[in-house]
Structure formats: structure tokens, C-alpha cells
Tab-separated table of C-alpha atoms in Angstrom:
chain	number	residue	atom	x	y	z
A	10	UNK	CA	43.995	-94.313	-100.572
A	11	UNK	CA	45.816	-91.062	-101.507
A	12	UNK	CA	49.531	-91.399	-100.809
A	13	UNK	CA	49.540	-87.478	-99.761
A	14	UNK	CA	47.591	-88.276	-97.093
A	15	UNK	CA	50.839	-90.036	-95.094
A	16	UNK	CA	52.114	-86.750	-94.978
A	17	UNK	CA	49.211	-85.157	-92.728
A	18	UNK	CA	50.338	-88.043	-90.299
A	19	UNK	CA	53.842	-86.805	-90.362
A	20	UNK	CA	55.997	-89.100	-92.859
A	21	UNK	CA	58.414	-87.368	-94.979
A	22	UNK	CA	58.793	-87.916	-98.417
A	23	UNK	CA	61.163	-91.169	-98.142
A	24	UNK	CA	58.734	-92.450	-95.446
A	25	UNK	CA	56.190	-92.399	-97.466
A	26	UNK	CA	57.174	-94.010	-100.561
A	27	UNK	CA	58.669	-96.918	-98.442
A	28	UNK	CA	55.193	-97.157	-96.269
A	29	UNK	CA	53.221	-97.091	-99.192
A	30	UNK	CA	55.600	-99.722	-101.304
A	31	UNK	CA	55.140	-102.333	-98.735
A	32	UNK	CA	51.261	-101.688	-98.210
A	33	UNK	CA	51.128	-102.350	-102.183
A	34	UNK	CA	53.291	-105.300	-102.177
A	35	UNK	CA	53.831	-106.900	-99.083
A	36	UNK	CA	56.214	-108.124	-97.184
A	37	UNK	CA	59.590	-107.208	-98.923
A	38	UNK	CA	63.609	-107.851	-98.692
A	39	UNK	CA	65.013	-103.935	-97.581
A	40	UNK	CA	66.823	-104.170	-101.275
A	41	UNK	CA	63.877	-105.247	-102.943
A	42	UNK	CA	62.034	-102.611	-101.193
A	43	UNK	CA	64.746	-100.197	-102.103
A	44	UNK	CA	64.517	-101.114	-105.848
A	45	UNK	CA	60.581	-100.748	-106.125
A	46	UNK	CA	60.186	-97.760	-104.026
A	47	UNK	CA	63.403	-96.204	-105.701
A	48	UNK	CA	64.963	-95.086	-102.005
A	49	UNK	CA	68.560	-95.034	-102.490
A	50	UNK	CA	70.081	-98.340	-100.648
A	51	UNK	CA	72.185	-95.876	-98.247
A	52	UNK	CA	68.680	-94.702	-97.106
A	53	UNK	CA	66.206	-97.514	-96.542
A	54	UNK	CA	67.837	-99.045	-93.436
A	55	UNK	CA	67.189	-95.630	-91.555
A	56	UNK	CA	64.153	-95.200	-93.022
A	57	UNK	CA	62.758	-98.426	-92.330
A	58	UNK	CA	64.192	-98.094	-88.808
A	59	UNK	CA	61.885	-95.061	-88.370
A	60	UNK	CA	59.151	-96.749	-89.658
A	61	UNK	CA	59.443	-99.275	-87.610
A	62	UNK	CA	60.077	-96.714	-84.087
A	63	UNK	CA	56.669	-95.491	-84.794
A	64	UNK	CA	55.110	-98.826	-85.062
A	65	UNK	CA	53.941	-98.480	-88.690
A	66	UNK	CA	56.392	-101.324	-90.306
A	67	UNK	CA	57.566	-105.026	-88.656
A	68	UNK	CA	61.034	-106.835	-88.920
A	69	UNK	CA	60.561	-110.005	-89.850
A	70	UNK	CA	63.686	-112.127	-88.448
A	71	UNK	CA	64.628	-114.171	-91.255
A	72	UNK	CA	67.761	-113.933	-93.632
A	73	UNK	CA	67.841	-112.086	-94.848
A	74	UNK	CA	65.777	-109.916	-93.018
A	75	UNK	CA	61.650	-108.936	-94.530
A	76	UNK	CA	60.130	-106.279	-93.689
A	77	UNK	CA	56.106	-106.059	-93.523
A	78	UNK	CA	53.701	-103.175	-92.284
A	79	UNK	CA	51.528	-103.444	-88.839
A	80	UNK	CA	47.829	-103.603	-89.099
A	81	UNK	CA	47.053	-100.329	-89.462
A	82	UNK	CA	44.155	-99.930	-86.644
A	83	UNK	CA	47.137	-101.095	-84.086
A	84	UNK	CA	49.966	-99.097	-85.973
A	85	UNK	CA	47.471	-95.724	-85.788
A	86	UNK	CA	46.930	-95.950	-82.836
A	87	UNK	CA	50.306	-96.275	-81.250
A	88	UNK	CA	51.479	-93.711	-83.784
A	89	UNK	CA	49.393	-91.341	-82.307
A	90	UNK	CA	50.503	-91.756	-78.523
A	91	UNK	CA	54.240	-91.475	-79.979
A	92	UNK	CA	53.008	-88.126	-81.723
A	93	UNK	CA	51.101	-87.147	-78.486
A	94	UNK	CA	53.588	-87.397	-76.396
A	95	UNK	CA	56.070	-85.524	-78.418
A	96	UNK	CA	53.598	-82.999	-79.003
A	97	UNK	CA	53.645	-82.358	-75.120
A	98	UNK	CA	57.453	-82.348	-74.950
A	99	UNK	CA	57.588	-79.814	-77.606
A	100	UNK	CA	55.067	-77.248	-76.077
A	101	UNK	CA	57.089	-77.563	-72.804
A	102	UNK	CA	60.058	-76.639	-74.659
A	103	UNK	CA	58.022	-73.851	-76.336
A	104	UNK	CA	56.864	-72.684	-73.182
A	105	UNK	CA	60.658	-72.601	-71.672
A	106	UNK	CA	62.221	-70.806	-74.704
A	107	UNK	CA	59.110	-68.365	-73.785
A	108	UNK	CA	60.063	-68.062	-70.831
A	109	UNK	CA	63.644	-67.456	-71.570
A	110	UNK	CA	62.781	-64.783	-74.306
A	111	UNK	CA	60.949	-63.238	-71.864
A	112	UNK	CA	64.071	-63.225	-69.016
A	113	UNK	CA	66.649	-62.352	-71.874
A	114	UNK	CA	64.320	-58.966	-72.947
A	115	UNK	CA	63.940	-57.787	-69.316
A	116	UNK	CA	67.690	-56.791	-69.856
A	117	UNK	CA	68.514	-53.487	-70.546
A	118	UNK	CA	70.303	-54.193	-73.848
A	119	UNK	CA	67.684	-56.368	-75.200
A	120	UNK	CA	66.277	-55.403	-78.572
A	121	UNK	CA	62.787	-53.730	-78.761
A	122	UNK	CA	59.724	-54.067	-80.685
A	123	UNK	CA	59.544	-58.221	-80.726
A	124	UNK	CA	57.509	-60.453	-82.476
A	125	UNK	CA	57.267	-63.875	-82.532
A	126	UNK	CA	55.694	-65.554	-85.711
A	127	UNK	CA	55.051	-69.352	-86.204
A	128	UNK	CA	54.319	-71.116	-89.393
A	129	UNK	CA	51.224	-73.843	-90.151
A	130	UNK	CA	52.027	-77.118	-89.954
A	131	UNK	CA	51.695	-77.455	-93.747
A	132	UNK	CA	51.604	-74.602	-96.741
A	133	UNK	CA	49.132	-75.167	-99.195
A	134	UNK	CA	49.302	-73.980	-102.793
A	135	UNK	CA	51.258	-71.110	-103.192
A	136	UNK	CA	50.548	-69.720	-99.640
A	137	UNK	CA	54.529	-70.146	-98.951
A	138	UNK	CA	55.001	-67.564	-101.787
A	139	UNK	CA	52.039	-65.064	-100.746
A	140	UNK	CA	53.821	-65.125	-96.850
A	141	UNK	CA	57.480	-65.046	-98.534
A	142	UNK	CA	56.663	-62.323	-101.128
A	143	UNK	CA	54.777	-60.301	-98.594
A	144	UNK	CA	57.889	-59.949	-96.131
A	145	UNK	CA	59.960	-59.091	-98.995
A	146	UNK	CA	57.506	-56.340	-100.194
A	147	UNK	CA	58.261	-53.598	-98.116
A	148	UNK	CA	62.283	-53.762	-98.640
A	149	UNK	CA	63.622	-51.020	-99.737
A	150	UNK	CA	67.525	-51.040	-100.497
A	151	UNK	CA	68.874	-54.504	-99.438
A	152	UNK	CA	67.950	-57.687	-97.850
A	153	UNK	CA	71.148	-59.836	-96.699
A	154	UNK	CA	70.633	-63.701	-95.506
A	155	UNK	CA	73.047	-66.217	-93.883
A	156	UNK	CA	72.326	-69.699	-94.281
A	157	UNK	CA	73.600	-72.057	-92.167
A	158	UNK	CA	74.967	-75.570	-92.738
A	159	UNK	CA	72.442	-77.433	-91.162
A	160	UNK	CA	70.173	-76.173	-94.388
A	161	UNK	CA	72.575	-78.527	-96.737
A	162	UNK	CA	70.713	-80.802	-99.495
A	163	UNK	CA	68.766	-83.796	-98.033
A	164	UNK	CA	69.390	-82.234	-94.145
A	165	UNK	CA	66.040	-80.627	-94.391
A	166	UNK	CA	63.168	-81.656	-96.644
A	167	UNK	CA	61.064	-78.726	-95.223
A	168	UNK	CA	63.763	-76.349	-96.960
A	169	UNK	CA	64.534	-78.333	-99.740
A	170	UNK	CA	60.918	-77.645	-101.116
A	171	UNK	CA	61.520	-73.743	-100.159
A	172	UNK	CA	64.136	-73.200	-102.177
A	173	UNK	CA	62.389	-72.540	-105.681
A	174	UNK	CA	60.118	-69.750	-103.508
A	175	UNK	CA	63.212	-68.366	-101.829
A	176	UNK	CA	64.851	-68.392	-105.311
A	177	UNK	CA	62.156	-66.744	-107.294
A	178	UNK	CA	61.953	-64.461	-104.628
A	179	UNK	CA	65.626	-63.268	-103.903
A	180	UNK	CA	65.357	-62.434	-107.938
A	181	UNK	CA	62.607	-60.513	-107.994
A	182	UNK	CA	63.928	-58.241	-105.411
A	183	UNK	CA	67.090	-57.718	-107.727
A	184	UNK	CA	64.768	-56.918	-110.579
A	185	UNK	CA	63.601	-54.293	-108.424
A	186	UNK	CA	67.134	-53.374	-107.485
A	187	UNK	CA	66.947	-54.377	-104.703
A	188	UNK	CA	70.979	-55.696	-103.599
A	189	UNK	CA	70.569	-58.726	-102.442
A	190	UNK	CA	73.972	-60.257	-100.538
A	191	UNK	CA	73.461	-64.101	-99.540
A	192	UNK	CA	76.300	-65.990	-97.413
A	193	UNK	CA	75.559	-69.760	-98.013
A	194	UNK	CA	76.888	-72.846	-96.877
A	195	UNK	CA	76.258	-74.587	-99.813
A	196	UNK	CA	72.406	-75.333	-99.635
A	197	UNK	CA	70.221	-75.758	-102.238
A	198	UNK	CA	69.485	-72.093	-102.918
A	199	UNK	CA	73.063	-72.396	-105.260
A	200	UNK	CA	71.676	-74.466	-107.992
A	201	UNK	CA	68.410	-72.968	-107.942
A	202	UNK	CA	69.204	-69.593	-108.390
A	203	UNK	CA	71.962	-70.400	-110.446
A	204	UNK	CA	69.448	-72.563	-112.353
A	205	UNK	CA	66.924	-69.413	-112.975
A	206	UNK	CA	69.500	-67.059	-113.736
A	207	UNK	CA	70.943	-69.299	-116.697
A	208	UNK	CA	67.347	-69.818	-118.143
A	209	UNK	CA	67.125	-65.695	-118.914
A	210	UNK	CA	67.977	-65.565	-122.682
A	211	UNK	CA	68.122	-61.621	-122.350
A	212	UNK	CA	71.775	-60.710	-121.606
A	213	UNK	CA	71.244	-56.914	-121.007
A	214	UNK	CA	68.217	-58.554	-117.931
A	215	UNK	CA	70.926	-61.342	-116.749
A	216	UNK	CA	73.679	-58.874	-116.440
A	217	UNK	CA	71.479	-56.892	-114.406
A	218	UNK	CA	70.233	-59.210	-111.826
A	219	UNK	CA	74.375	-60.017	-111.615
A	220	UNK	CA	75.025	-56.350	-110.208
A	221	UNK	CA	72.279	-56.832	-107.833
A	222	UNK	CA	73.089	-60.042	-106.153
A	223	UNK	CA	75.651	-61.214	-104.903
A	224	UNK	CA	76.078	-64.955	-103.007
A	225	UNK	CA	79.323	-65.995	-101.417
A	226	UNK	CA	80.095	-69.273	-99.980
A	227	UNK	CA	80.870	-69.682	-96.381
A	228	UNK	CA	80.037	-72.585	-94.290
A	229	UNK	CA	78.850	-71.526	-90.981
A	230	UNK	CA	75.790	-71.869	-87.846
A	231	UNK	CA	74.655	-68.456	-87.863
A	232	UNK	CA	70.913	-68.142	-88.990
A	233	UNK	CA	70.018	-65.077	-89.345
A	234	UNK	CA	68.130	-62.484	-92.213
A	235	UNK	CA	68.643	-58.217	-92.216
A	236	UNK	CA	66.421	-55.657	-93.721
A	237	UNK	CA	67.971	-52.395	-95.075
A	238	UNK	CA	69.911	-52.972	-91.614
A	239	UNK	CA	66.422	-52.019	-89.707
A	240	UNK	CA	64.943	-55.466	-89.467
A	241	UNK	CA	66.304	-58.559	-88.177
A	242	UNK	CA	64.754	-62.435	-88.679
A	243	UNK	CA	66.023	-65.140	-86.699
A	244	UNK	CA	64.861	-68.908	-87.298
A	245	UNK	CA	62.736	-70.830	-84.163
A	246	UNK	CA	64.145	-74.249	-85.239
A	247	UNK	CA	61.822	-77.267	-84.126
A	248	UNK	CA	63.733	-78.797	-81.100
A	249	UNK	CA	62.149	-82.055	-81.628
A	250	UNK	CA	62.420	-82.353	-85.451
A	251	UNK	CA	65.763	-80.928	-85.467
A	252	UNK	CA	66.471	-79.282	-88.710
A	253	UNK	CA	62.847	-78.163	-89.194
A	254	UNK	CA	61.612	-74.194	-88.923
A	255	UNK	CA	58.557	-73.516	-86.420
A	256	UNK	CA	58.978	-70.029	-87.544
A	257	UNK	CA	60.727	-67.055	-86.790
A	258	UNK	CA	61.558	-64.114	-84.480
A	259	UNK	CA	61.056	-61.011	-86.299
A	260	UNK	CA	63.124	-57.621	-84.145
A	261	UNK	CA	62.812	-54.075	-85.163
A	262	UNK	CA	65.382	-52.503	-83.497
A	263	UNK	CA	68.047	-51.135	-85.780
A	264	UNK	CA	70.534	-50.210	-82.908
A	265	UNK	CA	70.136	-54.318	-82.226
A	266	UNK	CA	70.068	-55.199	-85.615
A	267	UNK	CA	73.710	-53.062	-86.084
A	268	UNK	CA	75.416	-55.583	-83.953
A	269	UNK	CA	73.788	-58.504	-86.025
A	270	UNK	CA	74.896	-56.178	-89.303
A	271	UNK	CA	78.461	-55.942	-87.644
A	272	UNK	CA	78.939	-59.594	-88.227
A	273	UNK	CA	77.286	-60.144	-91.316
A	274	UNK	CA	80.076	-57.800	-92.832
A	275	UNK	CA	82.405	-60.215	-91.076
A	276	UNK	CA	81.216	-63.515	-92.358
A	277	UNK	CA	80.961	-61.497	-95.778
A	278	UNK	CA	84.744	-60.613	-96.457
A	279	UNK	CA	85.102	-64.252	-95.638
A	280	UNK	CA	83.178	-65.741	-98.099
A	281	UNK	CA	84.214	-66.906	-101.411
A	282	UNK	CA	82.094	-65.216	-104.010
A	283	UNK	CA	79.767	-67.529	-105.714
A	284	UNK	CA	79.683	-67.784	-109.603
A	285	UNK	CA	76.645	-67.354	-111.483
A	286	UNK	CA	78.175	-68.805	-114.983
């Protein structure tokens, strides 16, 4: 069986090395496991513990404990009522934050010109770049970005494995000269940009990517990305995976997008500028 196929069930990355250790070897000690499957110590009691919620992987009460996987027709199968039923609660919750949208934009000072975009389940190839790059395209003077803390390394696996799109992208656009001003709470965007920018053997191209972006470091819960000051993205986090995107609200209203500009400049002379060297 192809280990990338636990990931259309919903395992992350952890989840399923550990799952697919113990169907290899069999029942295992949690620092055995940890060893063979190379999950860090600190992580395999949580993982194993959500492995074992969705009825995939059995405690064995011994000392110390051992830790064995279900027979997978019965583990499958009460998987997929645990995913089925929080499939349900999350479409209910959709369906409220719709309706709330809705009650919040029948207000006078609501923005104008709303849309609502979602992203697949899964990208595929470079279809993550394609959507990222195509956003970006039409950007004429300056894109700024907050990221928020909840986006720190190991928080969020879906934006972990963003981060070398993002990257590529947020360069490109200052190649194009485009100024591009990030406020980051210390995510993984720092090392990979910083990481791209030091592999440029051409000074003259280096120093010119420097006067184009900027990054300054400011932890902080605002979520939110501006175009030229016209366009304004806000993140539709997942309220059942917590830490996960279901896409974004995309508003172009640039009197609404002002007061979202207002504050940007705010967290901005905050910040601590980031260095590139």
C-alpha cells in the first residue's frame, strides 16, 4: 500500500508515519515506535492518542504500555462515522458564519463587492503556485501581509508546506518591484525567504530585492492581506481543525480596506525590522 494514501483519509504527516510504522512492525513500545518511525519522543504520546481517538491504533495495558493498530475493516469504518459526523458539524458552522456574513453586510458600513473563495481539500502538483501566482498577478505597487501567531512552525502543517510557494512568490513580486511589506510573527516564511535570498550569488539582484521587501517581526492575531490598499484577503480558518485555512474572504472595497490599511501602518511602526543577512 502507498503510504500517501493515509493522507486522503485525513492523517497528517506525523500520523502517518506512526500508523504506517506499526502496520509494518507490529505491536510496538511508544519509544520504540518513536525511534523507528523517527517522531520526536515529545510527539508520539499525542500522536498516538489521536490515533487511537479515531479508532485506527489500540493500547495495549501492559508496562510498559504497547501499542498495536485495529483491524482495519473495523478501524475504517468507525473512522468514517468520526469523519461524518464532524463533517456535519462543520457545514453547520459554515452555514452559521453564512449566515452571520450575511447579517454583518446588511449594515450600512459593511464593505462591498464580497467574495467568498474556498480551497480543495488537497493541492496537487503545483496547483498551489498557479492559484498563488495568479492572485499576485494583477498587483500593481504593493502587496502587504500580516501573519499571525497561530501560523508558527509545527502549529500548522497545511502552512508549513506553503511557505516555499508563498516565498517564491513574495520574491518574484519584488523582482517586479513590486514593495512587498510583511509583519510576521515568526512563522516559517523567515527562514525561507531568508533562505532564497542568501542563495542569489548576484549582489547588484540581492540588493535589489532588499529595497523591495521589507519583513518586520511582530507577534500578533490579526490575519489579514492588502492590495495596493484596494483589495483586502481575510483567512476562513477551519473551526474544526483549528489552525487549518478553508479559504478566504476576498473584499474590494478600498474605503473598507482603508480602515484595515489604518492598522496595518500601526502594527508596522511596531515591528522590529527583520534582517535578511
Amino acid at each position: 500500500m502507498d503510504e500517501k494514501l493515509l493522507a486522503n483519509i485525513g492523517l497528517n504527516k506525523y500520523e502517518r508515519t506512526v500508523y504506517w510504522t506499526l502496520l509494518k512492525k507490529g505491536e510496538l513500545e511508544a519509544s520504540k515506535l518513536s525511534q523507528l518511525s523517527r517522531v520526536p519522543i515529545g510527539k508520539i504520546y499525542e500522536i498516538l492518542s489521536d490515533l487511537n481517538k479515531y479508532g485506527l491504533v489500540d493500547i495495549k495495558p501492559s508496562r510498559p504500555r504497547k501499542y498495536r493498530t485495529v483491524d482495519t475493516k473495523i478501524a475504517f469504518e468507525v473512522m468514517y462515522q468520526i469523519k461524518e459526523e464532524e463533517a456535519l458539524n462543520e457545514l453547520k458552522l459554515l452555514r452559521e458564519a453564512f449566515a452571520e456574513i450575511e447579517r454583518q453586510l446588511s449594515n450600512d458600513d459593511s464593505p462591498k463587492h464580497v467574495e467568498t473563495i474556498f480551497w480543495p481539500d488537497k493541492f496537487y502538483d503545483d496547483e498551489l503556485k498557479e492559484t498563488v501566482n495568479s492572485f499576485f498577478e494583477d498587483i500593481e505597487h504593493e502587496i502587504c501581509v500580516v501573519t499571525p501567531t497561530k501560523y508558527k512552525p509545527g502549529v500548522s502543517e497545511q502552512y508549513d508546506d506553503s511557505m516555499s510557494v508563498f516565498s517564491k512568490a513574495y520574491l518574484s513580486l519584488a523582482q517586479r518591484g513590486i514593495h512587498v511589506k510583511i509583519i510576521d510573527s515568526y512563522s516559517q516564511l523567515l527562514p525561507s525567504i531568508k533562505e532564497l535570498i542568501n542563495s542569489i550569488e548576484n549582489e547588484s539582484v540581492k540588493s535589489n530585492l532588499q529595497k523591495f521587501m521589507e519583513i518586520r517581526i511582530l507577534e500578533t492575531k490579526h490575519d489579514f492581506v492588502i492590495f495596493d490598499s484596494k483589495t483586502l484577503f481575510l483567512d476562513i480558518e477551519d473551526q474544526i481543525n483549528t489552525g487549518t485555512s478553508l479559504g478566504m474572504t476576498q473584499i474590494h472595497d478600498e474605503s473598507y480596506t482603508k480602515r484595515f490599511k489604518a492598522k496595518f501602518d500601526d502594527l508596522w511602526t511596531k515591528g522590529k525590522r527583520f534582517d535578511f543577512t
